[in-house]
Amino acid sequence: MQIEGDPDSPISRGRLCPKGSASEQLVNAPGRQTKVLYRPAYASDWQELELDTAIDMVAERFLEARRNHWQETDEQGRALRRTMGIAGLGGATLDNEENYLIKKLFTAAGAVQLENQARI
């Protein structure tokens, strides 16, 4: 894999920003974590989990938090249809498409507490 800047760009003149130049290492670094590790509550050791198991655990907790903190209406009966039980935080290592999809997922789930590191 090779990442290059656009030499015709009047802004970068072919140079890569630090994010662009480091992006390749996010997926190809030899020391990158490649297995799901989970540490149960009050445990001191990590255990490996299958990816499908970890995804199911996250989905169950996400839906439970949404269900337990769902607000259909306010005190005056006005529609809210939101949850304060989940929040989203996008990061600078994510690309625009990933951040877009995270925003859409959390908005569709009714979350209103959404932020991105790029804006902070």
CSV table of N, CA and C in Angstrom, one decimal:
chain,number,residue,atom,x,y,z
A,1,MET,N,0.8,-1.2,0.0
A,1,MET,CA,0.0,0.0,0.0
A,1,MET,C,0.9,1.2,0.0
A,2,GLN,N,0.5,2.2,-0.8
A,2,GLN,CA,1.2,3.5,-0.8
A,2,GLN,C,0.2,4.6,-0.8
A,3,ILE,N,0.5,5.6,0.0
A,3,ILE,CA,-0.4,6.8,0.1
A,3,ILE,C,0.5,8.0,-0.4
A,4,GLU,N,-0.1,8.7,-1.3
A,4,GLU,CA,0.6,9.9,-1.9
A,4,GLU,C,-0.3,11.1,-1.9
A,5,GLY,N,0.3,12.3,-1.7
A,5,GLY,CA,-0.5,13.5,-1.8
A,5,GLY,C,-0.7,13.8,-3.3
A,6,ASP,N,-1.6,14.8,-3.5
A,6,ASP,CA,-1.9,15.3,-4.9
A,6,ASP,C,-0.9,16.4,-5.2
A,7,PRO,N,0.0,16.1,-6.2
A,7,PRO,CA,1.0,17.2,-6.5
A,7,PRO,C,0.3,18.4,-7.2
A,8,ASP,N,-0.9,18.3,-7.7
A,8,ASP,CA,-1.6,19.4,-8.3
A,8,ASP,C,-2.4,20.2,-7.4
A,9,SER,N,-2.4,19.8,-6.1
A,9,SER,CA,-3.2,20.6,-5.1
A,9,SER,C,-2.5,21.9,-4.8
A,10,PRO,N,-3.2,23.0,-4.9
A,10,PRO,CA,-2.6,24.3,-4.6
A,10,PRO,C,-2.4,24.4,-3.1
A,11,ILE,N,-3.0,23.6,-2.3
A,11,ILE,CA,-2.9,23.8,-0.8
A,11,ILE,C,-1.8,22.9,-0.3
A,12,SER,N,-1.8,21.6,-0.6
A,12,SER,CA,-0.8,20.7,0.0
A,12,SER,C,0.4,20.5,-0.9
A,13,ARG,N,0.3,20.9,-2.2
A,13,ARG,CA,1.4,20.7,-3.2
A,13,ARG,C,2.0,19.3,-3.1
A,14,GLY,N,1.2,18.3,-2.9
A,14,GLY,CA,1.7,16.9,-2.9
A,14,GLY,C,2.1,16.4,-1.5
A,15,ARG,N,2.1,17.2,-0.5
A,15,ARG,CA,2.5,16.7,0.8
A,15,ARG,C,1.3,16.1,1.5
A,16,LEU,N,1.5,15.2,2.4
A,16,LEU,CA,0.5,14.6,3.2
A,16,LEU,C,0.4,15.2,4.6
A,17,CYS,N,-0.8,15.4,5.1
A,17,CYS,CA,-0.9,15.8,6.5
A,17,CYS,C,-0.4,14.6,7.4
A,18,PRO,N,-0.2,14.9,8.7
A,18,PRO,CA,0.2,13.8,9.6
A,18,PRO,C,-0.8,12.7,9.6
A,19,LYS,N,-2.1,13.0,9.6
A,19,LYS,CA,-3.1,12.0,9.6
A,19,LYS,C,-3.0,11.1,8.4
A,20,GLY,N,-2.9,11.7,7.2
A,20,GLY,CA,-2.8,10.9,6.0
A,20,GLY,C,-1.5,10.0,5.9
A,21,SER,N,-0.4,10.6,6.4
A,21,SER,CA,0.8,9.8,6.3
A,21,SER,C,0.9,8.7,7.3
A,22,ALA,N,0.1,8.8,8.4
A,22,ALA,CA,0.2,7.8,9.5
A,22,ALA,C,-1.0,6.8,9.3
A,23,SER,N,-1.9,7.0,8.4
A,23,SER,CA,-3.1,6.2,8.3
A,23,SER,C,-2.8,4.8,8.0
A,24,GLU,N,-1.8,4.5,7.2
A,24,GLU,CA,-1.5,3.2,6.7
A,24,GLU,C,-1.1,2.3,7.9
A,25,GLN,N,-0.4,3.0,8.9
A,25,GLN,CA,0.0,2.2,10.1
A,25,GLN,C,-1.1,1.8,11.0
A,26,LEU,N,-2.3,2.4,10.9
A,26,LEU,CA,-3.4,2.0,11.7
A,26,LEU,C,-3.9,0.5,11.3
A,27,VAL,N,-3.6,0.1,10.1
A,27,VAL,CA,-4.1,-1.2,9.7
A,27,VAL,C,-2.9,-2.2,9.5
A,28,ASN,N,-1.7,-1.7,9.3
A,28,ASN,CA,-0.6,-2.5,9.0
A,28,ASN,C,0.6,-2.5,10.0
A,29,ALA,N,0.5,-1.8,11.1
A,29,ALA,CA,1.6,-1.8,12.1
A,29,ALA,C,1.8,-3.2,12.7
A,30,PRO,N,3.0,-3.7,12.8
A,30,PRO,CA,3.2,-5.0,13.3
A,30,PRO,C,2.8,-5.2,14.7
A,31,GLY,N,2.8,-4.1,15.5
A,31,GLY,CA,2.4,-4.3,16.9
A,31,GLY,C,0.9,-4.0,17.2
A,32,ARG,N,0.1,-3.9,16.1
A,32,ARG,CA,-1.3,-3.6,16.2
A,32,ARG,C,-2.1,-4.7,16.8
A,33,GLN,N,-3.0,-4.4,17.7
A,33,GLN,CA,-3.8,-5.4,18.4
A,33,GLN,C,-4.8,-6.0,17.3
A,34,THR,N,-4.8,-7.3,17.2
A,34,THR,CA,-5.6,-8.0,16.2
A,34,THR,C,-6.6,-8.9,16.8
A,35,LYS,N,-6.7,-9.1,18.1
A,35,LYS,CA,-7.7,-9.9,18.7
A,35,LYS,C,-8.5,-9.1,19.7
A,36,VAL,N,-9.7,-9.5,19.9
A,36,VAL,CA,-10.6,-8.8,20.8
A,36,VAL,C,-10.2,-9.2,22.2
A,37,LEU,N,-9.9,-8.3,23.1
A,37,LEU,CA,-9.6,-8.5,24.5
A,37,LEU,C,-10.7,-8.0,25.4
A,38,TYR,N,-11.1,-8.7,26.4
A,38,TYR,CA,-12.2,-8.3,27.2
A,38,TYR,C,-11.8,-8.5,28.7
A,39,ARG,N,-12.1,-7.6,29.5
A,39,ARG,CA,-11.8,-7.7,31.0
A,39,ARG,C,-13.1,-7.6,31.7
A,40,PRO,N,-13.6,-8.7,32.2
A,40,PRO,CA,-14.9,-8.6,32.9
A,40,PRO,C,-14.8,-7.7,34.2
A,41,ALA,N,-15.9,-7.2,34.6
A,41,ALA,CA,-16.0,-6.3,35.8
A,41,ALA,C,-15.3,-7.0,37.0
A,42,TYR,N,-14.5,-6.2,37.6
A,42,TYR,CA,-13.7,-6.6,38.8
A,42,TYR,C,-12.6,-7.6,38.6
A,43,ALA,N,-12.4,-8.0,37.3
A,43,ALA,CA,-11.3,-9.0,37.0
A,43,ALA,C,-10.0,-8.2,36.8
A,44,SER,N,-8.9,-8.9,37.0
A,44,SER,CA,-7.6,-8.3,36.8
A,44,SER,C,-7.0,-8.7,35.5
A,45,ASP,N,-7.5,-9.8,34.9
A,45,ASP,CA,-6.9,-10.3,33.7
A,45,ASP,C,-7.8,-10.1,32.5
A,46,TRP,N,-7.2,-10.0,31.3
A,46,TRP,CA,-7.9,-9.9,30.1
A,46,TRP,C,-8.1,-11.3,29.5
A,47,GLN,N,-9.2,-11.5,28.8
A,47,GLN,CA,-9.5,-12.7,28.1
A,47,GLN,C,-9.8,-12.4,26.6
A,48,GLU,N,-9.4,-13.4,25.8
A,48,GLU,CA,-9.7,-13.2,24.3
A,48,GLU,C,-11.2,-13.6,24.1
A,49,LEU,N,-11.8,-12.9,23.2
A,49,LEU,CA,-13.2,-13.2,22.8
A,49,LEU,C,-13.2,-13.4,21.3
A,50,GLU,N,-14.2,-14.2,20.8
A,50,GLU,CA,-14.4,-14.2,19.4
A,50,GLU,C,-15.1,-12.9,19.0
A,51,LEU,N,-14.8,-12.4,17.8
A,51,LEU,CA,-15.3,-11.1,17.3
A,51,LEU,C,-16.9,-11.1,17.4
A,52,ASP,N,-17.5,-12.2,16.9
A,52,ASP,CA,-19.0,-12.2,17.0
A,52,ASP,C,-19.5,-12.1,18.4
A,53,THR,N,-18.9,-12.7,19.3
A,53,THR,CA,-19.3,-12.6,20.7
A,53,THR,C,-19.2,-11.2,21.2
A,54,ALA,N,-18.1,-10.5,20.9
A,54,ALA,CA,-17.8,-9.2,21.4
A,54,ALA,C,-18.9,-8.2,20.7
A,55,ILE,N,-19.1,-8.4,19.5
A,55,ILE,CA,-20.1,-7.6,18.8
A,55,ILE,C,-21.5,-7.8,19.4
A,56,ASP,N,-21.9,-9.0,19.7
A,56,ASP,CA,-23.2,-9.3,20.4
A,56,ASP,C,-23.2,-8.6,21.7
A,57,MET,N,-22.1,-8.6,22.5
A,57,MET,CA,-22.1,-8.0,23.8
A,57,MET,C,-22.3,-6.5,23.7
A,58,VAL,N,-21.6,-5.9,22.8
A,58,VAL,CA,-21.8,-4.4,22.6
A,58,VAL,C,-23.2,-4.1,22.2
A,59,ALA,N,-23.7,-4.9,21.2
A,59,ALA,CA,-25.1,-4.6,20.7
A,59,ALA,C,-26.1,-4.7,21.8
A,60,GLU,N,-26.0,-5.8,22.7
A,60,GLU,CA,-26.9,-6.0,23.8
A,60,GLU,C,-26.9,-4.8,24.8
A,61,ARG,N,-25.7,-4.4,25.1
A,61,ARG,CA,-25.6,-3.3,26.1
A,61,ARG,C,-26.1,-2.0,25.5
A,62,PHE,N,-25.8,-1.8,24.2
A,62,PHE,CA,-26.3,-0.6,23.5
A,62,PHE,C,-27.8,-0.5,23.6
A,63,LEU,N,-28.4,-1.6,23.2
A,63,LEU,CA,-29.9,-1.6,23.1
A,63,LEU,C,-30.5,-1.6,24.5
A,64,GLU,N,-29.9,-2.2,25.5
A,64,GLU,CA,-30.4,-2.1,26.9
A,64,GLU,C,-30.3,-0.7,27.4
A,65,ALA,N,-29.2,0.0,27.2
A,65,ALA,CA,-29.1,1.4,27.6
A,65,ALA,C,-30.1,2.3,26.9
A,66,ARG,N,-30.3,2.0,25.7
A,66,ARG,CA,-31.3,2.8,24.9
A,66,ARG,C,-32.7,2.6,25.5
A,67,ARG,N,-33.0,1.3,25.7
A,67,ARG,CA,-34.3,1.0,26.2
A,67,ARG,C,-34.6,1.5,27.6
A,68,ASN,N,-33.6,1.4,28.5
A,68,ASN,CA,-33.7,1.8,29.9
A,68,ASN,C,-33.8,3.3,30.1
A,69,HIS,N,-33.3,4.1,29.1
A,69,HIS,CA,-33.2,5.5,29.3
A,69,HIS,C,-34.0,6.3,28.2
A,70,TRP,N,-34.9,5.6,27.5
A,70,TRP,CA,-35.7,6.2,26.4
A,70,TRP,C,-36.7,7.2,27.0
A,71,GLN,N,-36.8,8.3,26.3
A,71,GLN,CA,-37.7,9.4,26.7
A,71,GLN,C,-38.6,9.6,25.5
A,72,GLU,N,-39.8,9.2,25.6
A,72,GLU,CA,-40.8,9.4,24.5
A,72,GLU,C,-41.3,10.8,24.5
A,73,THR,N,-41.7,11.4,25.7
A,73,THR,CA,-42.2,12.7,25.7
A,73,THR,C,-41.7,13.4,27.0
A,74,ASP,N,-41.8,14.7,27.0
A,74,ASP,CA,-41.4,15.5,28.2
A,74,ASP,C,-42.6,15.7,29.1
A,75,GLU,N,-42.5,16.5,30.2
A,75,GLU,CA,-43.5,16.6,31.2
A,75,GLU,C,-44.8,17.2,30.6
A,76,GLN,N,-44.7,18.0,29.5
A,76,GLN,CA,-45.9,18.6,28.9
A,76,GLN,C,-46.4,17.8,27.8
A,77,GLY,N,-45.9,16.6,27.6
A,77,GLY,CA,-46.4,15.7,26.5
A,77,GLY,C,-45.8,15.9,25.2
A,78,ARG,N,-44.9,16.8,25.0
A,78,ARG,CA,-44.2,17.1,23.8
A,78,ARG,C,-43.3,15.9,23.4
A,79,ALA,N,-43.3,15.6,22.1
A,79,ALA,CA,-42.5,14.4,21.7
A,79,ALA,C,-41.0,14.7,21.8
A,80,LEU,N,-40.3,13.8,22.4
A,80,LEU,CA,-38.8,13.8,22.5
A,80,LEU,C,-38.2,12.7,21.6
A,81,ARG,N,-38.6,11.5,21.9
A,81,ARG,CA,-38.1,10.3,21.2
A,81,ARG,C,-36.6,10.4,21.1
A,82,ARG,N,-36.0,10.3,22.3
A,82,ARG,CA,-34.5,10.3,22.5
A,82,ARG,C,-34.1,9.5,23.6
A,83,THR,N,-32.8,9.2,23.7
A,83,THR,CA,-32.2,8.5,24.9
A,83,THR,C,-31.0,9.3,25.4
A,84,MET,N,-30.9,9.4,26.7
A,84,MET,CA,-29.8,10.0,27.3
A,84,MET,C,-28.8,8.9,27.9
A,85,GLY,N,-29.1,7.6,27.5
A,85,GLY,CA,-28.4,6.5,28.0
A,85,GLY,C,-27.2,6.1,27.2
A,86,ILE,N,-27.1,6.7,26.0
A,86,ILE,CA,-25.9,6.4,25.2
A,86,ILE,C,-25.4,7.7,24.6
A,87,ALA,N,-24.1,7.8,24.3
A,87,ALA,CA,-23.5,8.9,23.7
A,87,ALA,C,-22.5,8.4,22.7
A,88,GLY,N,-22.1,9.3,21.8
A,88,GLY,CA,-21.1,8.9,20.7
A,88,GLY,C,-20.0,9.9,20.7
A,89,LEU,N,-18.8,9.4,20.5
A,89,LEU,CA,-17.6,10.2,20.3
A,89,LEU,C,-16.8,9.7,19.1
A,90,GLY,N,-16.7,10.5,18.1
A,90,GLY,CA,-15.9,10.1,16.9
A,90,GLY,C,-14.4,10.6,17.2
A,91,GLY,N,-13.5,10.0,16.5
A,91,GLY,CA,-12.1,10.3,16.7
A,91,GLY,C,-11.4,10.8,15.5
A,92,ALA,N,-10.2,11.3,15.7
A,92,ALA,CA,-9.4,11.9,14.7
A,92,ALA,C,-8.8,10.8,13.8
A,93,THR,N,-8.7,9.6,14.2
A,93,THR,CA,-8.1,8.6,13.4
A,93,THR,C,-9.2,8.0,12.4
A,94,LEU,N,-10.4,8.4,12.6
A,94,LEU,CA,-11.5,7.9,11.7
A,94,LEU,C,-11.6,8.8,10.5
A,95,ASP,N,-11.9,8.2,9.3
A,95,ASP,CA,-12.1,9.0,8.2
A,95,ASP,C,-13.5,9.6,8.1
A,96,ASN,N,-13.7,10.5,7.1
A,96,ASN,CA,-15.0,11.2,7.1
A,96,ASN,C,-16.2,10.2,6.9
A,97,GLU,N,-16.0,9.1,6.2
A,97,GLU,CA,-17.1,8.2,6.0
A,97,GLU,C,-17.4,7.4,7.3
A,98,GLU,N,-16.4,7.1,8.0
A,98,GLU,CA,-16.7,6.4,9.3
A,98,GLU,C,-17.4,7.3,10.3
A,99,ASN,N,-16.9,8.6,10.4
A,99,ASN,CA,-17.6,9.5,11.3
A,99,ASN,C,-19.0,9.8,10.8
A,100,TYR,N,-19.2,9.9,9.5
A,100,TYR,CA,-20.6,10.1,9.0
A,100,TYR,C,-21.5,8.9,9.4
A,101,LEU,N,-21.0,7.7,9.3
A,101,LEU,CA,-21.8,6.5,9.6
A,101,LEU,C,-22.1,6.4,11.2
A,102,ILE,N,-21.1,6.8,12.0
A,102,ILE,CA,-21.2,6.8,13.4
A,102,ILE,C,-22.3,7.8,13.8
A,103,LYS,N,-22.3,9.0,13.2
A,103,LYS,CA,-23.3,10.0,13.5
A,103,LYS,C,-24.7,9.5,13.1
A,104,LYS,N,-24.8,8.9,11.9
A,104,LYS,CA,-26.1,8.4,11.5
A,104,LYS,C,-26.6,7.3,12.4
A,105,LEU,N,-25.7,6.4,12.8
A,105,LEU,CA,-26.1,5.3,13.7
A,105,LEU,C,-26.7,5.8,15.0
A,106,PHE,N,-25.9,6.7,15.7
A,106,PHE,CA,-26.3,7.2,17.0
A,106,PHE,C,-27.5,8.1,16.9
A,107,THR,N,-27.6,8.9,15.8
A,107,THR,CA,-28.8,9.7,15.7
A,107,THR,C,-30.1,8.9,15.5
A,108,ALA,N,-29.9,7.8,14.6
A,108,ALA,CA,-31.1,6.9,14.4
A,108,ALA,C,-31.5,6.2,15.7
A,109,ALA,N,-30.5,5.9,16.6
A,109,ALA,CA,-30.8,5.3,17.9
A,109,ALA,C,-31.4,6.2,18.9
A,110,GLY,N,-31.5,7.5,18.6
A,110,GLY,CA,-32.1,8.5,19.4
A,110,GLY,C,-31.1,9.2,20.4
A,111,ALA,N,-29.8,9.0,20.2
A,111,ALA,CA,-28.8,9.7,21.0
A,111,ALA,C,-28.7,11.1,20.6
A,112,VAL,N,-28.6,12.0,21.6
A,112,VAL,CA,-28.4,13.4,21.3
A,112,VAL,C,-27.0,13.9,21.8
A,113,GLN,N,-26.3,13.1,22.5
A,113,GLN,CA,-25.0,13.5,23.0
A,113,GLN,C,-23.9,12.9,22.1
A,114,LEU,N,-23.6,13.7,21.0
A,114,LEU,CA,-22.7,13.3,20.0
A,114,LEU,C,-21.6,14.3,19.9
A,115,GLU,N,-20.3,13.9,19.8
A,115,GLU,CA,-19.2,14.8,19.7
A,115,GLU,C,-18.2,14.2,18.8
A,116,ASN,N,-17.2,15.0,18.4
A,116,ASN,CA,-16.1,14.5,17.6
A,116,ASN,C,-14.9,15.2,18.0
A,117,GLN,N,-13.8,14.5,18.1
A,117,GLN,CA,-12.5,15.0,18.5
A,117,GLN,C,-12.1,16.1,17.6
A,118,ALA,N,-12.4,16.0,16.3
A,118,ALA,CA,-12.0,17.0,15.4
A,118,ALA,C,-12.5,18.4,15.6
A,119,ARG,N,-13.7,18.4,16.3
A,119,ARG,CA,-14.4,19.7,16.6
A,119,ARG,C,-13.9,20.3,18.0
A,120,ILE,N,-13.4,19.5,18.8
A,120,ILE,CA,-13.0,19.9,20.2
A,120,ILE,C,-11.7,20.8,20.1
